[in-house]
Amino acid sequence: MEFTRRGALAVGAGVAATLMLPVRGAMAAADDMIAEFTGGASVGDSGITLTTPEIAENGNTVPIEVDAPGAVSILVLASGNPTPDVATFNFGPLAGAQRASTRIRLAGTQDVVAVAKMADGSFVQARNTVKVTIGGCGG
Amino acid sequence: MASGVKPRVKAPKKASAGESVVIKTLISHKMESGQRKDSDGNVIPRSIINRFTCDYNGQNIIDVALAPAISTNPYFEFEATIPEAGEMKFTWYDDDGSVYETAKTVEIG
Amino acid sequence: MKKASFKVMTASVAALALGAGAAAADPEADLVVNGEIRMVTKTDAPAHLEGHLDTIRSGWTFRTSETQALQMDDFDNPGMIFVDGAQEAWDTAEGTAGKACADCHGDVAEGMMGVRAVYPKWNEAAGEVRTIEQMVNECRTDRMGADAYKYDGGDMAAMVALISSVSRGMPVDVAIDGPAQETWEKGQEIYYTRYGQLELSCANCHEENYDYYIRADHLSQGHINGFPTYRLKNAKLNTVHARFKGCVRDTRAETFKPGSPEFVALELYVASRGNGLSVEGPSVRN
């Protein structure tokens, strides 16, 4: 079998197109979940830090950290997963900081979104793109 | 109860009163997402830990709702304020109704 | 012709490397586990690799900084949860003889220290080179009267990870001469033989093209000093032979079986290529 550059590009474009399709639906689902969490309130973009790798070596285990000083709870969503839910962190009276780290699954390159509900009832969010690599050896 | 579930917790044995300390937890669990199929093409039913809580002397530190997007062997790192000596209680809730618990005592010093 | 088409592939993986390079961590970074076990992750290649490799590098140096960090603290290393489980198995009597590993070998940290570093090893009584997995199963069936673990199963991976964990930081030092030489040479031959429809040898990727990308995978030198290794890909501990099997399968070949004489020989040879690197198992890889 001969691999040509043109052939490889065509295959690559086909795969990309296929992968793009469900993302739109999931994005909308993520937006719906944010609206549900915020009750439609306006969402600021300062006061929350979302730390994610720029490139995840494997989508099965992606380390993330959310930090929103003064938050009551933080909703984390993966906008490109089959279902966008990841986790909701609710901080109790003895939380030493409104910060948490975990490891998550990402179905492919996509935006991870964190939305924090602050003690005064306001909302802030952060959004990071994580590139997820697809392995060469058996996927 | 899912088989082979084993919690691990890292918390300091001592803290000064009012100090904020870093806590790490890990529990062995496959976190079956409900998205996978077996070799016959049947969907493998979802089976995950859906909630994790950490309390200290009856007061809450963190209460997490987990979705299937949390990785196999769920890991959490967070901070806790230690107002006085006492017991830190960790609880994981499984989809199948199982509850896994462990605890650590913290002294003031 | 084979040679020419392989060069084309090499050029394309090299091109990919430019795009994906941002993910690579600093290859000069130091691996210190728990702030106390200092690992040698880069050193001069052993003499038998003259003309093939000058410097050998642990697979850890090829991973992203996020993956690297998971191995730097035993709590962050998900492989250690299985080591905890194996510690319980070590202390628990099993089988008709009513014995636990600990009854003969004592505390694992004392009884097993240094073992991982020198295995696979010539076994005089058996008259062949044996892996740790084979020794574990011999103990289980012959001395404990228990069932053998599946060679590349979870219980075995966890037990070998426990045994490996107490040798972490020690240099890999498998013997390749004397009675082991014949097996070592057989392993060397397998290493340089092209297998499968893709006609790839171990050397094609891990000697001639390490540090390049194969699609998005950053190719390492394929050392096994970090095994058993917790892979993010399958979220469990993986044995050396399971990894060999995966690699050979990916060349689209019928693979040798875990525990087969071929894989034992290959393990001895591949281990010897890493002589001088530190025992890291259980490591964390992608």
Coordinates of C-alpha atoms in Angstrom, one line a residue:
Chain A
M1 CA 0.0 0.0 0.0
E2 CA 1.3 3.4 -0.9
F3 CA 0.8 6.4 1.2
T4 CA 0.9 9.7 -0.5
R5 CA 0.8 13.1 1.1
R6 CA -2.4 14.0 -0.8
G7 CA -4.1 10.7 0.2
A8 CA -3.1 11.3 3.9
L9 CA -4.5 14.8 3.8
A10 CA -7.8 13.6 2.4
V11 CA -8.1 10.9 5.0
G12 CA -7.2 13.5 7.7
A13 CA -9.8 15.9 6.5
G14 CA -12.4 13.2 6.5
V15 CA -11.6 12.3 10.1
A16 CA -11.6 15.9 11.1
A17 CA -15.0 16.5 9.6
T18 CA -16.4 13.4 11.3
L19 CA -15.0 14.5 14.6
M20 CA -16.4 18.0 14.3
L21 CA -20.0 16.9 13.9
P22 CA -20.9 15.9 17.5
V23 CA -19.0 18.8 19.0
R24 CA -21.6 21.3 18.0
G25 CA -24.3 19.4 19.9
A26 CA -22.2 19.0 23.0
M27 CA -21.3 22.7 23.0
A28 CA -25.0 23.6 23.1
A29 CA -25.5 21.1 25.9
A30 CA -22.6 22.7 27.8
D31 CA -24.2 26.1 27.3
D32 CA -27.5 24.8 28.6
M33 CA -25.8 23.4 31.7
I34 CA -24.1 26.8 32.4
A35 CA -27.5 28.6 32.0
E36 CA -29.0 26.1 34.4
F37 CA -26.2 26.6 36.9
T38 CA -26.3 30.4 36.7
G39 CA -30.1 30.8 36.3
G40 CA -29.3 32.9 33.2
A41 CA -27.3 35.5 35.3
S42 CA -24.5 37.4 33.5
V43 CA -21.1 35.7 34.0
G44 CA -17.9 37.6 34.6
D45 CA -14.4 36.4 33.6
S46 CA -12.2 37.5 36.4
G47 CA -11.6 35.9 39.8
I48 CA -11.4 32.3 38.6
T49 CA -8.3 30.4 37.4
L50 CA -8.6 27.2 35.4
T51 CA -5.3 25.4 35.0
T52 CA -5.1 22.8 32.2
P53 CA -2.3 21.4 30.1
E54 CA -2.0 23.0 26.6
I55 CA -1.6 19.5 25.2
A56 CA -2.8 16.4 27.0
E57 CA -0.7 13.4 26.2
N58 CA -3.7 11.1 26.7
G59 CA -7.3 12.2 27.0
N60 CA -8.0 9.5 29.6
T61 CA -6.2 11.3 32.4
V62 CA -6.0 15.0 32.1
P63 CA -4.9 16.9 35.2
I64 CA -7.0 20.1 35.9
E65 CA -7.2 22.6 38.7
V66 CA -9.8 25.2 39.5
D67 CA -9.3 28.1 41.9
A68 CA -11.9 30.8 42.6
P69 CA -11.3 32.6 45.9
G70 CA -14.6 33.2 47.6
A71 CA -16.6 30.7 45.5
V72 CA -19.4 28.7 47.0
S73 CA -19.3 26.1 44.2
I74 CA -17.5 25.5 40.9
L75 CA -19.0 23.7 37.9
V76 CA -16.6 22.0 35.5
L77 CA -17.7 21.1 32.0
A78 CA -16.0 19.5 29.0
S79 CA -17.8 21.0 26.1
G80 CA -16.7 18.4 23.6
N81 CA -17.5 15.2 25.5
P82 CA -20.5 13.0 24.8
T83 CA -22.0 14.5 28.0
P84 CA -20.4 17.7 29.2
D85 CA -20.7 17.1 32.9
V86 CA -17.3 16.7 34.7
A87 CA -17.8 17.7 38.3
T88 CA -19.3 20.2 40.7
F89 CA -17.1 21.2 43.6
N90 CA -19.1 22.6 46.6
F91 CA -17.0 24.2 49.2
G92 CA -18.0 23.9 52.9
P93 CA -17.2 26.2 55.8
L94 CA -13.9 24.4 56.5
A95 CA -12.6 24.6 53.0
G96 CA -9.0 26.1 53.3
A97 CA -9.3 27.6 49.9
Q98 CA -11.8 27.4 47.1
R99 CA -9.4 25.4 45.1
A100 CA -9.5 21.8 43.8
S101 CA -7.5 19.5 41.5
T102 CA -8.6 16.3 39.8
R103 CA -8.0 14.3 36.7
I104 CA -10.6 14.2 33.9
R105 CA -11.4 12.4 30.6
L106 CA -11.6 14.4 27.4
A107 CA -12.9 12.7 24.2
G108 CA -10.8 15.0 22.0
T109 CA -9.5 18.5 21.6
Q110 CA -12.0 20.8 23.1
D111 CA -12.7 23.6 25.6
V112 CA -12.9 22.9 29.3
V113 CA -15.1 25.4 31.1
A114 CA -15.2 26.2 34.8
V115 CA -18.0 28.4 36.2
A116 CA -17.9 29.6 39.8
K117 CA -20.8 30.8 41.9
M118 CA -19.5 33.4 44.3
A119 CA -20.7 34.0 47.9
D120 CA -22.6 37.2 46.7
G121 CA -24.5 35.2 44.1
S122 CA -22.5 36.4 41.1
F123 CA -20.9 34.1 38.6
V124 CA -17.5 34.0 36.9
Q125 CA -16.1 31.6 34.3
A126 CA -12.9 30.5 32.7
R127 CA -12.5 28.6 29.5
N128 CA -9.3 26.8 28.2
T129 CA -8.7 24.8 25.1
V130 CA -7.0 21.5 25.6
K131 CA -5.5 19.7 22.7
V132 CA -5.8 16.0 23.0
T133 CA -3.3 13.9 21.1
I134 CA -4.2 10.7 19.4
G135 CA -1.6 8.0 19.9
G136 CA 0.2 6.4 17.0
C137 CA 0.5 3.0 18.5
G138 CA -2.9 1.3 18.5
G139 CA -4.7 4.6 19.3
Chain B
M1 CA -19.9 -3.3 46.1
A2 CA -17.5 -2.9 43.1
S3 CA -14.6 -5.2 43.6
G4 CA -11.1 -4.1 44.7
V5 CA -12.1 -0.6 45.7
K6 CA -9.4 0.9 48.0
P7 CA -9.2 4.5 49.2
R8 CA -6.0 6.3 49.9
V9 CA -5.7 9.6 51.8
K10 CA -2.8 11.9 52.4
A11 CA -3.4 14.4 55.2
P12 CA -1.0 15.9 57.8
K13 CA -1.0 14.3 61.2
K14 CA -0.4 17.7 62.8
A15 CA -1.4 21.3 62.1
S16 CA -1.5 24.5 63.9
A17 CA -4.9 25.8 64.9
G18 CA -6.5 27.7 62.0
E19 CA -4.0 26.4 59.5
S20 CA -5.0 25.5 56.0
V21 CA -3.6 22.1 54.9
V22 CA -3.4 20.3 51.6
I23 CA -5.4 17.0 51.4
K24 CA -5.0 14.4 48.6
T25 CA -7.3 11.5 48.0
L26 CA -7.3 8.6 45.6
I27 CA -9.6 5.7 45.3
S28 CA -9.3 2.7 43.0
H29 CA -12.4 2.5 40.9
K30 CA -12.9 1.8 37.2
M31 CA -15.4 4.7 36.7
E32 CA -17.2 2.8 33.9
S33 CA -18.6 5.7 31.9
G34 CA -21.6 4.1 30.3
Q35 CA -20.2 5.2 26.9
R36 CA -18.2 2.0 26.2
K37 CA -19.4 -1.1 24.4
D38 CA -18.3 -4.7 25.0
S39 CA -17.0 -7.0 22.3
D40 CA -20.5 -8.0 21.4
G41 CA -21.5 -4.4 20.9
N42 CA -23.6 -4.0 24.0
V43 CA -23.3 -0.8 26.0
I44 CA -21.4 -1.5 29.3
P45 CA -23.7 0.1 32.0
R46 CA -22.4 3.1 33.8
S47 CA -20.9 2.4 37.2
I48 CA -19.1 5.3 38.8
I49 CA -18.5 7.0 42.1
N50 CA -20.9 9.9 41.9
R51 CA -20.2 11.8 45.1
F52 CA -17.2 12.5 47.3
T53 CA -17.4 14.4 50.6
C54 CA -14.8 15.4 53.2
D55 CA -15.9 16.6 56.6
Y56 CA -14.0 17.6 59.8
N57 CA -15.6 17.3 63.2
G58 CA -19.0 17.3 61.5
Q59 CA -18.4 20.4 59.4
N60 CA -18.0 20.2 55.6
I61 CA -14.8 20.9 53.8
I62 CA -15.7 19.9 50.3
D63 CA -18.6 18.0 48.6
V64 CA -18.0 17.0 45.0
A65 CA -20.5 15.7 42.5
L66 CA -18.7 13.4 40.0
A67 CA -19.7 12.7 36.4
P68 CA -18.4 9.9 34.2
A69 CA -15.8 12.3 32.8
I70 CA -13.8 11.9 36.0
S71 CA -10.8 9.6 35.3
T72 CA -10.4 6.0 36.5
N73 CA -9.1 5.9 40.1
P74 CA -10.6 9.3 41.0
Y75 CA -8.1 11.8 42.5
F76 CA -8.8 15.0 44.4
E77 CA -6.5 17.5 45.9
F78 CA -8.0 20.4 48.0
E79 CA -7.4 22.5 51.1
A80 CA -8.9 22.2 54.6
T81 CA -8.9 24.6 57.5
I82 CA -8.1 22.9 60.8
P83 CA -9.7 24.8 63.7
E84 CA -9.0 22.3 66.4
A85 CA -7.8 18.7 66.9
G86 CA -10.2 16.1 65.5
E87 CA -11.2 13.7 62.9
M88 CA -11.3 14.1 59.1
K89 CA -13.9 11.9 57.5
F90 CA -13.8 10.9 53.8
T91 CA -16.7 9.3 52.0
W92 CA -17.2 8.1 48.5
Y93 CA -20.6 7.1 47.1
D94 CA -20.9 4.5 44.4
D95 CA -23.7 4.2 41.8
D96 CA -24.4 0.7 43.1
G97 CA -25.2 2.1 46.6
S98 CA -21.9 1.2 48.2
V99 CA -20.3 3.7 50.5
Y100 CA -16.6 3.7 51.0
E101 CA -15.2 5.5 54.1
T102 CA -12.0 6.3 55.7
A103 CA -10.8 8.8 58.4
K104 CA -7.7 10.5 59.6
T105 CA -7.0 12.2 62.9
V106 CA -5.3 15.5 63.1
E107 CA -3.6 16.9 66.1
I108 CA -2.8 20.5 67.0
G109 CA 0.9 21.1 67.5
Chain C
M1 CA 12.5 -0.7 -1.5
K2 CA 11.7 -1.4 2.1
K3 CA 14.5 0.9 3.2
A4 CA 13.3 3.7 0.8
S5 CA 9.7 3.7 2.0
F6 CA 10.8 3.7 5.6
K7 CA 12.8 6.9 5.0
V8 CA 9.7 8.5 3.8
M9 CA 7.9 7.6 7.0
T10 CA 10.8 8.9 9.0
A11 CA 10.6 12.3 7.2
S12 CA 6.9 12.6 7.9
V13 CA 7.2 11.7 11.6
A14 CA 10.0 14.3 11.8
A15 CA 7.7 16.9 10.3
L16 CA 5.0 16.0 12.8
A17 CA 7.5 16.5 15.6
L18 CA 7.6 20.2 14.8
G19 CA 3.9 20.6 15.4
A20 CA 3.7 18.5 18.6
G21 CA 7.0 19.5 20.1
A22 CA 5.4 22.0 22.5
A23 CA 4.1 19.1 24.6
A24 CA 7.6 17.7 25.3
A25 CA 9.0 18.4 28.7
D26 CA 12.5 19.5 29.3
P27 CA 14.7 16.4 28.7
E28 CA 17.2 17.7 31.2
A29 CA 14.6 17.8 34.1
D30 CA 15.5 15.8 37.2
L31 CA 13.4 13.0 38.5
V32 CA 13.4 12.9 42.2
V33 CA 10.6 10.8 43.8
N34 CA 9.1 11.8 47.1
G35 CA 11.9 14.4 47.4
E36 CA 14.3 11.6 48.2
I37 CA 14.8 9.0 45.5
R38 CA 17.0 10.5 42.9
M39 CA 16.7 8.7 39.6
V40 CA 19.3 8.5 36.8
T41 CA 17.2 9.3 33.7
K42 CA 20.1 9.9 31.3
T43 CA 23.5 8.2 31.2
D44 CA 26.1 6.7 29.0
A45 CA 24.9 3.6 27.1
P46 CA 26.3 0.3 28.2
A47 CA 29.3 -1.0 26.2
H48 CA 27.3 -3.6 24.2
L49 CA 25.4 -0.7 22.6
E50 CA 28.5 0.8 21.0
G51 CA 27.7 1.9 17.5
H52 CA 23.9 1.9 18.3
L53 CA 23.3 4.4 21.1
D54 CA 25.7 6.7 22.9
T55 CA 23.3 7.9 25.6
I56 CA 20.4 6.1 27.1
R57 CA 17.4 8.0 28.4
S58 CA 14.5 6.9 30.6
G59 CA 11.1 7.0 29.0
W60 CA 10.2 9.6 31.7
T61 CA 12.3 12.1 29.8
F62 CA 10.1 11.8 26.8
R63 CA 6.8 12.6 28.6
T64 CA 5.1 15.9 29.1
S65 CA 5.7 17.8 32.3
E66 CA 2.2 16.9 33.5
T67 CA 2.8 13.2 33.1
Q68 CA 6.3 13.5 34.6
A69 CA 4.8 15.2 37.7
L70 CA 2.6 12.1 38.4
Q71 CA 5.7 10.0 39.1
M72 CA 7.4 12.5 41.4
D73 CA 5.2 11.8 44.4
D74 CA 4.0 8.4 45.5
F75 CA 0.6 9.8 46.3
D76 CA 0.2 11.3 42.9
N77 CA 1.3 8.1 41.2
P78 CA -1.9 6.0 40.7
G79 CA 0.3 2.9 40.3
M80 CA 1.0 3.0 44.0
I81 CA -2.6 2.2 44.9
F82 CA -2.0 -1.2 43.4
V83 CA 1.3 -1.5 45.3
D84 CA -0.7 -1.0 48.5
G85 CA -3.0 -3.9 47.4
A86 CA 0.0 -6.1 46.6
Q87 CA 1.5 -5.3 50.1
E88 CA -1.7 -6.8 51.6
A89 CA -1.3 -9.9 49.3
W90 CA 2.4 -10.1 50.3
D91 CA 1.4 -10.5 54.0
T92 CA -1.6 -12.8 53.4
A93 CA -1.3 -16.6 53.5
E94 CA -2.7 -18.3 50.4
G95 CA -2.8 -21.8 49.1
T96 CA -2.5 -25.3 50.6
A97 CA 0.8 -24.7 52.4
G98 CA -0.8 -21.8 54.4
K99 CA 2.1 -19.5 53.6
A100 CA 2.4 -15.9 52.7
C101 CA 5.2 -14.3 50.7
A102 CA 6.3 -12.7 53.9
D103 CA 6.7 -16.0 55.7
C104 CA 9.8 -16.8 53.6
H105 CA 10.9 -13.4 52.3
G106 CA 10.1 -11.2 55.4
D107 CA 9.5 -7.5 54.9
V108 CA 9.4 -6.8 51.2
A109 CA 11.7 -3.8 51.6
E110 CA 14.4 -6.1 53.0
G111 CA 13.7 -9.4 51.2
M112 CA 13.2 -7.9 47.8
M113 CA 15.6 -4.9 47.7
G114 CA 17.8 -5.0 44.6
V115 CA 15.9 -7.9 43.0
R116 CA 14.2 -5.8 40.2
A117 CA 17.5 -4.4 39.2
V118 CA 19.1 -7.7 38.2
Y119 CA 16.1 -9.5 36.6
P120 CA 15.7 -11.3 34.3
K121 CA 18.4 -13.5 35.7
W122 CA 19.9 -17.0 35.0
N123 CA 18.4 -19.5 37.3
E124 CA 20.8 -22.4 38.0
A125 CA 18.1 -24.8 39.3
A126 CA 15.8 -24.2 36.3
G127 CA 18.7 -24.1 33.8
E128 CA 17.2 -21.1 32.1
V129 CA 16.8 -17.3 32.4
R130 CA 13.8 -16.4 34.6
T131 CA 11.8 -13.2 34.9
I132 CA 10.4 -12.0 38.2
E133 CA 6.9 -12.9 37.1
Q134 CA 8.1 -16.5 36.6
M135 CA 9.7 -16.5 40.1
V136 CA 6.5 -15.2 41.6
N137 CA 4.4 -17.9 40.0
E138 CA 7.0 -20.6 40.9
C139 CA 6.6 -19.5 44.6
R140 CA 2.9 -19.5 44.3
T141 CA 2.5 -23.0 42.7
D142 CA 5.4 -24.9 44.2
R143 CA 5.8 -23.4 47.7
M144 CA 2.5 -21.9 48.6
G145 CA 0.3 -24.4 46.8
A146 CA -1.7 -21.5 45.4
D147 CA -2.9 -20.8 41.8
A148 CA -0.5 -19.1 39.5
Y149 CA -1.3 -15.5 38.7
K150 CA -2.0 -14.7 35.0
Y151 CA 1.4 -13.8 33.6
D152 CA 0.3 -10.3 32.5
G153 CA -2.7 -9.9 34.8
G154 CA -3.5 -7.2 37.4
D155 CA -2.5 -9.3 40.4
M156 CA 0.9 -10.0 38.8
A157 CA 1.5 -6.5 37.7
A158 CA 0.7 -5.2 41.2
M159 CA 3.0 -7.8 42.9
V160 CA 5.9 -7.1 40.5
A161 CA 5.3 -3.3 41.1
L162 CA 5.6 -3.9 44.8
I163 CA 8.8 -5.8 44.4
S164 CA 10.1 -3.2 42.0
S165 CA 9.2 -0.3 44.3
V166 CA 11.7 -1.3 46.9
S167 CA 14.6 -1.1 44.4
R168 CA 13.7 2.3 43.0
G169 CA 16.8 4.4 42.4
M170 CA 19.1 1.5 42.1
P171 CA 20.8 1.0 38.8
V172 CA 19.5 -1.6 36.4
D173 CA 22.3 -4.2 36.2
V174 CA 21.2 -7.4 34.4
A175 CA 24.0 -9.9 33.6
I176 CA 24.3 -10.7 29.9
D177 CA 27.3 -13.0 30.0
G178 CA 28.0 -16.5 31.3
P179 CA 25.0 -18.8 31.2
A180 CA 22.6 -15.9 30.3
Q181 CA 24.5 -15.0 27.1
E182 CA 22.7 -17.4 24.8
T183 CA 19.3 -16.1 25.9
W184 CA 20.6 -12.5 25.6
E185 CA 21.7 -13.1 22.0
K186 CA 18.4 -14.6 21.1
G187 CA 16.7 -11.5 22.6
Q188 CA 19.0 -9.2 20.6
E189 CA 18.1 -11.1 17.4
I190 CA 14.4 -10.6 18.1
Y191 CA 15.0 -6.9 18.8
Y192 CA 16.5 -6.3 15.4
T193 CA 14.1 -8.5 13.4
R194 CA 11.3 -6.9 11.5
Y195 CA 7.9 -8.3 12.3
G196 CA 4.4 -8.0 10.9
Q197 CA 2.8 -6.5 7.9
L198 CA 4.4 -3.2 8.7
E199 CA 7.8 -4.9 8.8
L200 CA 9.0 -3.0 11.9
S201 CA 11.6 -4.1 14.3
C202 CA 11.9 -2.7 17.9
A203 CA 15.0 -0.9 16.6
N204 CA 13.2 0.9 13.8
C205 CA 11.2 2.9 16.3
H206 CA 13.2 2.9 19.5
E207 CA 16.8 3.0 18.3
E208 CA 16.6 4.7 14.9
N209 CA 13.7 7.1 15.5
Y210 CA 13.4 7.8 19.2
D211 CA 12.6 11.4 20.0
Y212 CA 10.6 11.7 16.8
Y213 CA 6.8 11.5 16.8
I214 CA 4.9 8.5 15.4
R215 CA 1.6 10.3 14.7
A216 CA 1.3 12.2 18.1
D217 CA 3.3 9.7 20.2
H218 CA 6.7 10.8 21.3
L219 CA 8.9 7.8 20.7
S220 CA 11.1 6.8 23.6
Q221 CA 14.1 4.5 23.5
G222 CA 11.8 1.7 24.8
H223 CA 13.7 1.0 28.0
I224 CA 11.9 -1.1 30.6
N225 CA 13.4 0.3 33.8
G226 CA 10.1 1.9 34.7
F227 CA 8.0 -1.3 34.5
P228 CA 5.4 -2.2 35.7
T229 CA 4.2 1.1 34.4
Y230 CA 0.9 2.9 35.1
R231 CA -0.3 4.0 31.7
L232 CA -2.7 7.0 31.4
K233 CA -4.1 5.3 28.3
N234 CA -5.5 2.2 30.1
A235 CA -5.4 3.5 33.7
K236 CA -3.7 0.4 35.1
L237 CA -0.4 -1.1 35.7
N238 CA 1.1 -2.8 32.7
T239 CA 3.7 -5.6 32.6
V240 CA 6.7 -5.7 30.3
H241 CA 5.4 -8.6 28.3
A242 CA 1.9 -6.9 27.9
R243 CA 3.7 -3.9 26.5
F244 CA 5.8 -6.1 24.2
K245 CA 2.7 -7.7 23.0
G246 CA 1.1 -4.4 22.3
C247 CA 4.1 -3.2 20.3
V248 CA 4.3 -6.4 18.2
R249 CA 0.6 -6.3 17.6
D250 CA 0.9 -2.7 16.3
T251 CA 3.3 -4.0 13.6
R252 CA 0.3 -6.1 12.6
A253 CA 2.1 -9.4 13.5
E254 CA 1.0 -12.4 15.4
T255 CA 2.6 -11.7 18.7
F256 CA 4.6 -14.0 21.0
K257 CA 2.8 -14.9 24.2
P258 CA 3.4 -13.2 27.6
G259 CA 5.8 -15.5 29.5
S260 CA 7.0 -17.2 26.2
P261 CA 10.7 -18.0 25.8
E262 CA 10.9 -15.3 23.1
F263 CA 9.6 -12.6 25.3
V264 CA 11.8 -13.7 28.2
A265 CA 14.8 -13.4 25.9
L266 CA 13.6 -10.0 24.6
E267 CA 13.1 -8.8 28.1
L268 CA 16.6 -9.7 29.1
Y269 CA 18.0 -8.0 26.1
V270 CA 15.9 -4.8 26.4
A271 CA 16.6 -4.6 30.1
S272 CA 20.3 -4.8 29.4
R273 CA 20.0 -1.8 27.0
G274 CA 18.9 0.2 30.1
N275 CA 21.8 -1.0 32.3
G276 CA 22.8 2.1 34.2
L277 CA 19.3 3.8 34.3
S278 CA 17.5 3.6 37.7
V279 CA 14.8 1.2 38.5
E280 CA 11.7 3.4 38.4
G281 CA 8.8 0.9 38.6
P282 CA 6.0 1.6 39.1
S283 CA 6.5 4.5 36.7
V284 CA 3.8 6.7 35.0
R285 CA 3.7 6.9 31.3
N286 CA 1.1 8.0 28.7

